[in-house]
mmCIF file with all atom_site columns, C-alpha atoms in Angstrom:
data_model
loop_
_atom_site.group_PDB
_atom_site.id
_atom_site.type_symbol
_atom_site.label_atom_id
_atom_site.label_alt_id
_atom_site.label_comp_id
_atom_site.label_asym_id
_atom_site.label_entity_id
_atom_site.label_seq_id
_atom_site.pdbx_PDB_ins_code
_atom_site.Cartn_x
_atom_site.Cartn_y
_atom_site.Cartn_z
_atom_site.occupancy
_atom_site.B_iso_or_equiv
_atom_site.pdbx_formal_charge
_atom_site.auth_seq_id
_atom_site.auth_comp_id
_atom_site.auth_asym_id
_atom_site.auth_atom_id
_atom_site.pdbx_PDB_model_num
ATOM 1   C CA . GLY A 1 1   ? 0.049   -0.049 0.003  1.00 0.00 ? 247 GLY A CA 1
ATOM 2   C CA . ALA A 1 2   ? 0.690   3.593  -0.363 1.00 0.00 ? 248 ALA A CA 1
ATOM 3   C CA . PRO A 1 3   ? 1.947   5.629  2.647  1.00 0.00 ? 249 PRO A CA 1
ATOM 4   C CA . MET A 1 4   ? -0.673  7.561  4.677  1.00 0.00 ? 250 MET A CA 1
ATOM 5   C CA . ILE A 1 5   ? -0.532  11.264 4.354  1.00 0.00 ? 251 ILE A CA 1
ATOM 6   C CA . PRO A 1 6   ? 0.068   13.007 6.623  1.00 0.00 ? 252 PRO A CA 1
ATOM 7   C CA . LEU A 1 7   ? 2.645   10.817 8.312  1.00 0.00 ? 253 LEU A CA 1
ATOM 8   C CA . GLY A 1 8   ? 2.134   12.527 11.687 1.00 0.00 ? 254 GLY A CA 1
ATOM 9   C CA . GLY A 1 9   ? 2.501   15.817 13.467 1.00 0.00 ? 255 GLY A CA 1
ATOM 10  C CA . ALA A 1 10  ? 2.679   17.745 16.572 1.00 0.00 ? 256 ALA A CA 1
ATOM 11  C CA . THR A 1 11  ? 0.743   20.333 18.521 1.00 0.00 ? 257 THR A CA 1
ATOM 12  C CA . MET A 1 12  ? 3.458   23.066 19.105 1.00 0.00 ? 258 MET A CA 1
ATOM 13  C CA . ALA A 1 13  ? 3.649   25.642 21.781 1.00 0.00 ? 259 ALA A CA 1
ATOM 14  C CA . GLY A 1 14  ? 5.675   28.709 22.688 1.00 0.00 ? 260 GLY A CA 1
ATOM 15  C CA . ILE A 1 15  ? 5.463   31.381 25.463 1.00 0.00 ? 261 ILE A CA 1
ATOM 16  C CA . ILE A 1 16  ? 4.528   34.859 24.028 1.00 0.00 ? 262 ILE A CA 1
ATOM 17  C CA . ASP A 1 17  ? 4.419   38.417 24.725 1.00 0.00 ? 263 ASP A CA 1
ATOM 18  C CA . ILE A 1 18  ? 1.639   40.885 23.304 1.00 0.00 ? 264 ILE A CA 1
ATOM 19  C CA . ALA A 1 19  ? 2.057   44.554 24.019 1.00 0.00 ? 265 ALA A CA 1
ATOM 20  C CA . GLY A 1 20  ? -1.230  46.038 25.304 1.00 0.00 ? 266 GLY A CA 1
ATOM 21  C CA . ILE A 1 21  ? -2.809  42.607 26.225 1.00 0.00 ? 267 ILE A CA 1
ATOM 22  C CA . GLU A 1 22  ? -4.326  44.282 29.294 1.00 0.00 ? 268 GLU A CA 1
ATOM 23  C CA . SER A 1 23  ? -6.868  45.850 26.758 1.00 0.00 ? 269 SER A CA 1
ATOM 24  C CA . ILE A 1 24  ? -8.168  42.490 25.793 1.00 0.00 ? 270 ILE A CA 1
ATOM 25  C CA . VAL A 1 25  ? -11.334 41.664 27.742 1.00 0.00 ? 271 VAL A CA 1
ATOM 26  C CA . ASP A 1 26  ? -11.535 38.793 30.264 1.00 0.00 ? 272 ASP A CA 1
ATOM 27  C CA . ALA A 1 27  ? -13.719 38.160 33.208 1.00 0.00 ? 273 ALA A CA 1
ATOM 28  C CA . GLY A 1 28  ? -12.885 41.352 35.135 1.00 0.00 ? 274 GLY A CA 1
ATOM 29  C CA . THR A 1 29  ? -12.850 42.395 38.847 1.00 0.00 ? 275 THR A CA 1
ATOM 30  C CA . ASP A 1 30  ? -15.810 44.917 38.444 1.00 0.00 ? 276 ASP A CA 1
ATOM 31  C CA . VAL A 1 31  ? -18.730 43.751 36.234 1.00 0.00 ? 277 VAL A CA 1
ATOM 32  C CA . MET A 1 32  ? -21.681 45.593 37.358 1.00 0.00 ? 278 MET A CA 1
ATOM 33  C CA . GLY A 1 33  ? -20.380 45.375 40.973 1.00 0.00 ? 279 GLY A CA 1
ATOM 34  C CA . PHE A 1 34  ? -19.462 41.734 40.818 1.00 0.00 ? 280 PHE A CA 1
ATOM 35  C CA . ASP A 1 35  ? -15.850 40.205 40.741 1.00 0.00 ? 281 ASP A CA 1
ATOM 36  C CA . LEU A 1 36  ? -15.946 37.678 38.040 1.00 0.00 ? 282 LEU A CA 1
ATOM 37  C CA . SER A 1 37  ? -12.222 37.138 37.997 1.00 0.00 ? 283 SER A CA 1
ATOM 38  C CA . PRO A 1 38  ? -12.422 33.533 39.484 1.00 0.00 ? 284 PRO A CA 1
ATOM 39  C CA . PHE A 1 39  ? -13.982 32.456 36.255 1.00 0.00 ? 285 PHE A CA 1
ATOM 40  C CA . ASN A 1 40  ? -10.526 33.049 34.606 1.00 0.00 ? 286 ASN A CA 1
ATOM 41  C CA . ASP A 1 41  ? -9.182  30.020 36.551 1.00 0.00 ? 287 ASP A CA 1
ATOM 42  C CA . LEU A 1 42  ? -12.119 27.837 35.422 1.00 0.00 ? 288 LEU A CA 1
ATOM 43  C CA . ALA A 1 43  ? -11.853 28.804 31.695 1.00 0.00 ? 289 ALA A CA 1
ATOM 44  C CA . PRO A 1 44  ? -8.757  30.643 30.894 1.00 0.00 ? 290 PRO A CA 1
ATOM 45  C CA . VAL A 1 45  ? -9.018  33.442 28.188 1.00 0.00 ? 291 VAL A CA 1
ATOM 46  C CA . LYS A 1 46  ? -8.435  31.819 24.887 1.00 0.00 ? 292 LYS A CA 1
ATOM 47  C CA . LEU A 1 47  ? -7.431  34.282 22.108 1.00 0.00 ? 293 LEU A CA 1
ATOM 48  C CA . GLU A 1 48  ? -7.123  33.774 18.357 1.00 0.00 ? 294 GLU A CA 1
ATOM 49  C CA . LEU A 1 49  ? -3.812  35.304 17.346 1.00 0.00 ? 295 LEU A CA 1
ATOM 50  C CA . THR A 1 50  ? -3.891  37.832 14.618 1.00 0.00 ? 296 THR A CA 1
ATOM 51  C CA . SER A 1 51  ? -1.188  39.946 13.021 1.00 0.00 ? 297 SER A CA 1
ATOM 52  C CA . LYS A 1 52  ? -2.852  43.028 14.679 1.00 0.00 ? 298 LYS A CA 1
ATOM 53  C CA . LEU A 1 53  ? -2.133  41.591 17.999 1.00 0.00 ? 299 LEU A CA 1
ATOM 54  C CA . ASN A 1 54  ? 1.549   41.274 16.985 1.00 0.00 ? 300 ASN A CA 1
ATOM 55  C CA . PRO A 1 55  ? 2.497   38.341 19.218 1.00 0.00 ? 301 PRO A CA 1
ATOM 56  C CA . VAL A 1 56  ? 6.297   37.908 19.934 1.00 0.00 ? 302 VAL A CA 1
ATOM 57  C CA . LEU A 1 57  ? 7.678   34.328 20.709 1.00 0.00 ? 303 LEU A CA 1
ATOM 58  C CA . LEU A 1 58  ? 9.821   34.701 23.754 1.00 0.00 ? 304 LEU A CA 1
ATOM 59  C CA . THR A 1 59  ? 10.961  30.922 23.862 1.00 0.00 ? 305 THR A CA 1
ATOM 60  C CA . ASP A 1 60  ? 12.018  28.174 21.518 1.00 0.00 ? 306 ASP A CA 1
ATOM 61  C CA . ALA A 1 61  ? 9.046   26.169 20.237 1.00 0.00 ? 307 ALA A CA 1
ATOM 62  C CA . GLN A 1 62  ? 8.339   22.824 22.011 1.00 0.00 ? 308 GLN A CA 1
ATOM 63  C CA . PRO A 1 63  ? 5.966   19.988 21.023 1.00 0.00 ? 309 PRO A CA 1
ATOM 64  C CA . ALA A 1 64  ? 3.141   19.883 23.466 1.00 0.00 ? 310 ALA A CA 1
ATOM 65  C CA . TYR A 1 65  ? 2.133   16.508 21.916 1.00 0.00 ? 311 TYR A CA 1
ATOM 66  C CA . SER A 1 66  ? 3.580   14.635 18.898 1.00 0.00 ? 312 SER A CA 1
ATOM 67  C CA . TYR A 1 67  ? 1.826   11.839 17.092 1.00 0.00 ? 313 TYR A CA 1
ATOM 68  C CA . GLU A 1 68  ? 2.314   9.327  14.262 1.00 0.00 ? 314 GLU A CA 1
ATOM 69  C CA . LEU A 1 69  ? -0.801  8.467  12.209 1.00 0.00 ? 315 LEU A CA 1
ATOM 70  C CA . ASP A 1 70  ? -0.003  4.925  11.430 1.00 0.00 ? 316 ASP A CA 1
ATOM 71  C CA . GLY A 1 71  ? -1.480  3.518  14.547 1.00 0.00 ? 317 GLY A CA 1
ATOM 72  C CA . ALA A 1 72  ? -3.266  4.349  17.754 1.00 0.00 ? 318 ALA A CA 1
ATOM 73  C CA . ILE A 1 73  ? -2.764  7.683  19.263 1.00 0.00 ? 319 ILE A CA 1
ATOM 74  C CA . ASP A 1 74  ? -2.403  7.416  22.966 1.00 0.00 ? 320 ASP A CA 1
ATOM 75  C CA . LEU A 1 75  ? -1.705  10.787 24.546 1.00 0.00 ? 321 LEU A CA 1
ATOM 76  C CA . PRO A 1 76  ? -1.247  11.420 28.273 1.00 0.00 ? 322 PRO A CA 1
ATOM 77  C CA . ALA A 1 77  ? -3.856  13.738 29.859 1.00 0.00 ? 323 ALA A CA 1
ATOM 78  C CA . GLU A 1 78  ? -1.009  16.063 31.130 1.00 0.00 ? 324 GLU A CA 1
ATOM 79  C CA . ARG A 1 79  ? 2.678   16.314 30.605 1.00 0.00 ? 325 ARG A CA 1
ATOM 80  C CA . PRO A 1 80  ? 5.489   18.702 31.670 1.00 0.00 ? 326 PRO A CA 1
ATOM 81  C CA . ILE A 1 81  ? 7.231   20.873 29.126 1.00 0.00 ? 327 ILE A CA 1
ATOM 82  C CA . ASP A 1 82  ? 10.320  22.940 29.730 1.00 0.00 ? 328 ASP A CA 1
ATOM 83  C CA . PHE A 1 83  ? 10.797  26.180 27.586 1.00 0.00 ? 329 PHE A CA 1
ATOM 84  C CA . LYS A 1 84  ? 14.088  27.975 27.154 1.00 0.00 ? 330 LYS A CA 1
ATOM 85  C CA . VAL A 1 85  ? 13.624  31.824 27.021 1.00 0.00 ? 331 VAL A CA 1
ATOM 86  C CA . VAL A 1 86  ? 15.431  33.237 24.016 1.00 0.00 ? 332 VAL A CA 1
ATOM 87  C CA . ARG A 1 87  ? 14.485  37.019 24.406 1.00 0.00 ? 333 ARG A CA 1
ATOM 88  C CA . ASP A 1 88  ? 13.623  39.273 27.334 1.00 0.00 ? 334 ASP A CA 1
ATOM 89  C CA . GLY A 1 89  ? 9.981   40.156 27.668 1.00 0.00 ? 335 GLY A CA 1
ATOM 90  C CA . THR A 1 90  ? 6.698   39.858 29.542 1.00 0.00 ? 336 THR A CA 1
ATOM 91  C CA . ALA A 1 91  ? 5.337   36.470 29.235 1.00 0.00 ? 337 ALA A CA 1
ATOM 92  C CA . ILE A 1 92  ? 1.418   36.575 29.018 1.00 0.00 ? 338 ILE A CA 1
ATOM 93  C CA . GLY A 1 93  ? 0.711   33.038 27.933 1.00 0.00 ? 339 GLY A CA 1
ATOM 94  C CA . THR A 1 94  ? 1.349   30.397 25.352 1.00 0.00 ? 340 THR A CA 1
ATOM 95  C CA . ALA A 1 95  ? 0.671   30.190 21.721 1.00 0.00 ? 341 ALA A CA 1
ATOM 96  C CA . ILE A 1 96  ? -0.502  26.844 20.246 1.00 0.00 ? 342 ILE A CA 1
ATOM 97  C CA . TRP A 1 97  ? -0.023  25.773 16.543 1.00 0.00 ? 343 TRP A CA 1
ATOM 98  C CA . MET A 1 98  ? 0.208   22.868 14.227 1.00 0.00 ? 344 MET A CA 1
ATOM 99  C CA . LYS A 1 99  ? 3.210   21.108 12.638 1.00 0.00 ? 345 LYS A CA 1
ATOM 100 C CA . ILE A 1 100 ? 2.163   18.560 10.130 1.00 0.00 ? 346 ILE A CA 1
ATOM 101 C CA . ARG A 1 101 ? 4.649   16.095 8.573  1.00 0.00 ? 347 ARG A CA 1
ATOM 102 C CA . LEU A 1 102 ? 3.049   15.191 5.152  1.00 0.00 ? 348 LEU A CA 1
ATOM 103 C CA . THR A 1 103 ? 6.043   13.159 4.021  1.00 0.00 ? 349 THR A CA 1
ATOM 104 C CA . ASP A 1 104 ? 9.635   12.691 5.296  1.00 0.00 ? 350 ASP A CA 1
ATOM 105 C CA . ASP A 1 105 ? 10.579  15.812 3.166  1.00 0.00 ? 351 ASP A CA 1
ATOM 106 C CA . ILE A 1 106 ? 7.457   18.011 3.476  1.00 0.00 ? 352 ILE A CA 1
ATOM 107 C CA . VAL A 1 107 ? 6.571   19.646 6.748  1.00 0.00 ? 353 VAL A CA 1
ATOM 108 C CA . LEU A 1 108 ? 3.990   22.286 7.146  1.00 0.00 ? 354 LEU A CA 1
ATOM 109 C CA . GLU A 1 109 ? 4.014   24.635 10.335 1.00 0.00 ? 355 GLU A CA 1
ATOM 110 C CA . ASN A 1 110 ? 2.071   27.736 11.035 1.00 0.00 ? 356 ASN A CA 1
ATOM 111 C CA . ALA A 1 111 ? 4.273   29.140 13.777 1.00 0.00 ? 357 ALA A CA 1
ATOM 112 C CA . PRO A 1 112 ? 3.975   32.662 14.791 1.00 0.00 ? 358 PRO A CA 1
ATOM 113 C CA . PRO A 1 113 ? 4.647   35.222 13.364 1.00 0.00 ? 359 PRO A CA 1
ATOM 114 C CA . HIS A 1 114 ? 4.585   34.063 9.682  1.00 0.00 ? 360 HIS A CA 1
ATOM 115 C CA . GLY A 1 115 ? 1.835   31.511 10.579 1.00 0.00 ? 361 GLY A CA 1
ATOM 116 C CA . LEU A 1 116 ? -0.562  34.361 11.208 1.00 0.00 ? 362 LEU A CA 1
ATOM 117 C CA . GLN A 1 117 ? -0.932  34.829 7.590  1.00 0.00 ? 363 GLN A CA 1
ATOM 118 C CA . MET A 1 118 ? -2.027  31.117 7.024  1.00 0.00 ? 364 MET A CA 1
ATOM 119 C CA . HIS A 1 119 ? -5.492  29.695 6.979  1.00 0.00 ? 365 HIS A CA 1
ATOM 120 C CA . TRP A 1 120 ? -5.055  27.691 10.171 1.00 0.00 ? 366 TRP A CA 1
ATOM 121 C CA . PRO A 1 121 ? -5.601  29.656 13.312 1.00 0.00 ? 367 PRO A CA 1
ATOM 122 C CA . ILE A 1 122 ? -3.110  30.059 16.130 1.00 0.00 ? 368 ILE A CA 1
ATOM 123 C CA . HIS A 1 123 ? -4.644  30.153 19.569 1.00 0.00 ? 369 HIS A CA 1
ATOM 124 C CA . ALA A 1 124 ? -3.080  31.571 22.761 1.00 0.00 ? 370 ALA A CA 1
ATOM 125 C CA . TYR A 1 125 ? -3.948  30.919 26.447 1.00 0.00 ? 371 TYR A CA 1
ATOM 126 C CA . ARG A 1 126 ? -3.287  33.592 28.918 1.00 0.00 ? 372 ARG A CA 1
ATOM 127 C CA . PHE A 1 127 ? -1.465  33.017 32.116 1.00 0.00 ? 373 PHE A CA 1
ATOM 128 C CA . LYS A 1 128 ? -3.184  33.996 35.437 1.00 0.00 ? 374 LYS A CA 1
ATOM 129 C CA . GLU A 1 129 ? -0.549  36.732 35.809 1.00 0.00 ? 375 GLU A CA 1
ATOM 130 C CA . PRO A 1 130 ? 1.965   37.998 33.358 1.00 0.00 ? 376 PRO A CA 1
ATOM 131 C CA . ARG A 1 131 ? 5.588   37.402 34.265 1.00 0.00 ? 377 ARG A CA 1
ATOM 132 C CA . ASP A 1 132 ? 8.809   39.113 33.249 1.00 0.00 ? 378 ASP A CA 1
ATOM 133 C CA . VAL A 1 133 ? 11.288  36.618 31.716 1.00 0.00 ? 379 VAL A CA 1
ATOM 134 C CA . ARG A 1 134 ? 14.958  36.888 30.826 1.00 0.00 ? 380 ARG A CA 1
ATOM 135 C CA . GLU A 1 135 ? 16.986  35.247 28.078 1.00 0.00 ? 381 GLU A CA 1
ATOM 136 C CA . GLY A 1 136 ? 18.534  31.926 29.203 1.00 0.00 ? 382 GLY A CA 1
ATOM 137 C CA . GLN A 1 137 ? 15.764  31.301 31.796 1.00 0.00 ? 383 GLN A CA 1
ATOM 138 C CA . THR A 1 138 ? 13.904  28.019 31.832 1.00 0.00 ? 384 THR A CA 1
ATOM 139 C CA . ILE A 1 139 ? 10.072  27.900 32.314 1.00 0.00 ? 385 ILE A CA 1
ATOM 140 C CA . SER A 1 140 ? 8.294   24.727 33.339 1.00 0.00 ? 386 SER A CA 1
ATOM 141 C CA . LEU A 1 141 ? 4.638   24.370 32.272 1.00 0.00 ? 387 LEU A CA 1
ATOM 142 C CA . LEU A 1 142 ? 2.051   21.525 31.850 1.00 0.00 ? 388 LEU A CA 1
ATOM 143 C CA . ALA A 1 143 ? 0.472   20.620 28.516 1.00 0.00 ? 389 ALA A CA 1
ATOM 144 C CA . GLY A 1 144 ? -2.914  19.103 28.841 1.00 0.00 ? 390 GLY A CA 1
ATOM 145 C CA . THR A 1 145 ? -5.312  17.487 26.412 1.00 0.00 ? 391 THR A CA 1
ATOM 146 C CA . SER A 1 146 ? -8.882  16.505 26.374 1.00 0.00 ? 392 SER A CA 1
ATOM 147 C CA . GLY A 1 147 ? -8.326  14.318 23.179 1.00 0.00 ? 393 GLY A CA 1
ATOM 148 C CA . ASN A 1 148 ? -10.196 17.080 21.066 1.00 0.00 ? 394 ASN A CA 1
ATOM 149 C CA . SER A 1 149 ? -8.101  20.134 22.088 1.00 0.00 ? 395 SER A CA 1
ATOM 150 C CA . VAL A 1 150 ? -4.556  21.028 23.638 1.00 0.00 ? 396 VAL A CA 1
ATOM 151 C CA . TRP A 1 151 ? -3.587  23.711 26.033 1.00 0.00 ? 397 TRP A CA 1
ATOM 152 C CA . VAL A 1 152 ? -0.445  24.662 27.861 1.00 0.00 ? 398 VAL A CA 1
ATOM 153 C CA . HIS A 1 153 ? -0.778  26.302 31.308 1.00 0.00 ? 399 HIS A CA 1
ATOM 154 C CA . ASP A 1 154 ? 1.050   27.338 34.416 1.00 0.00 ? 400 ASP A CA 1
#
């Protein structure tokens, strides 16, 4: 038989900075007199990244999950990931994107910033609190999956 296409892929992740992120709405501390900020812990704010937001990758990309499509896919519900910071900045969350290996020689990846111009969306999940990071630092996070979606969180 012919080889399966795609052969496999990965859900990639990187820590990002977005200048002016505080202007993007989440469950705030004063909504008609109510503090709704605890809802951010239950459902972290997920953003679809666009070139208008101008996200900057602060770390090397890491696979949150990798998979081969020639058999059963068995992913752990959570796994640790270490990110190496490659530029100083304010880490506001993680970007999640696709890397697909069509053949041994053809790989498609929609990593930011160039991937923002592609058809496939890149999503970001905000940290509970932004944090200043410095080049050379290592940040440990957890990748999680429900089987249908992937996220990386602190």
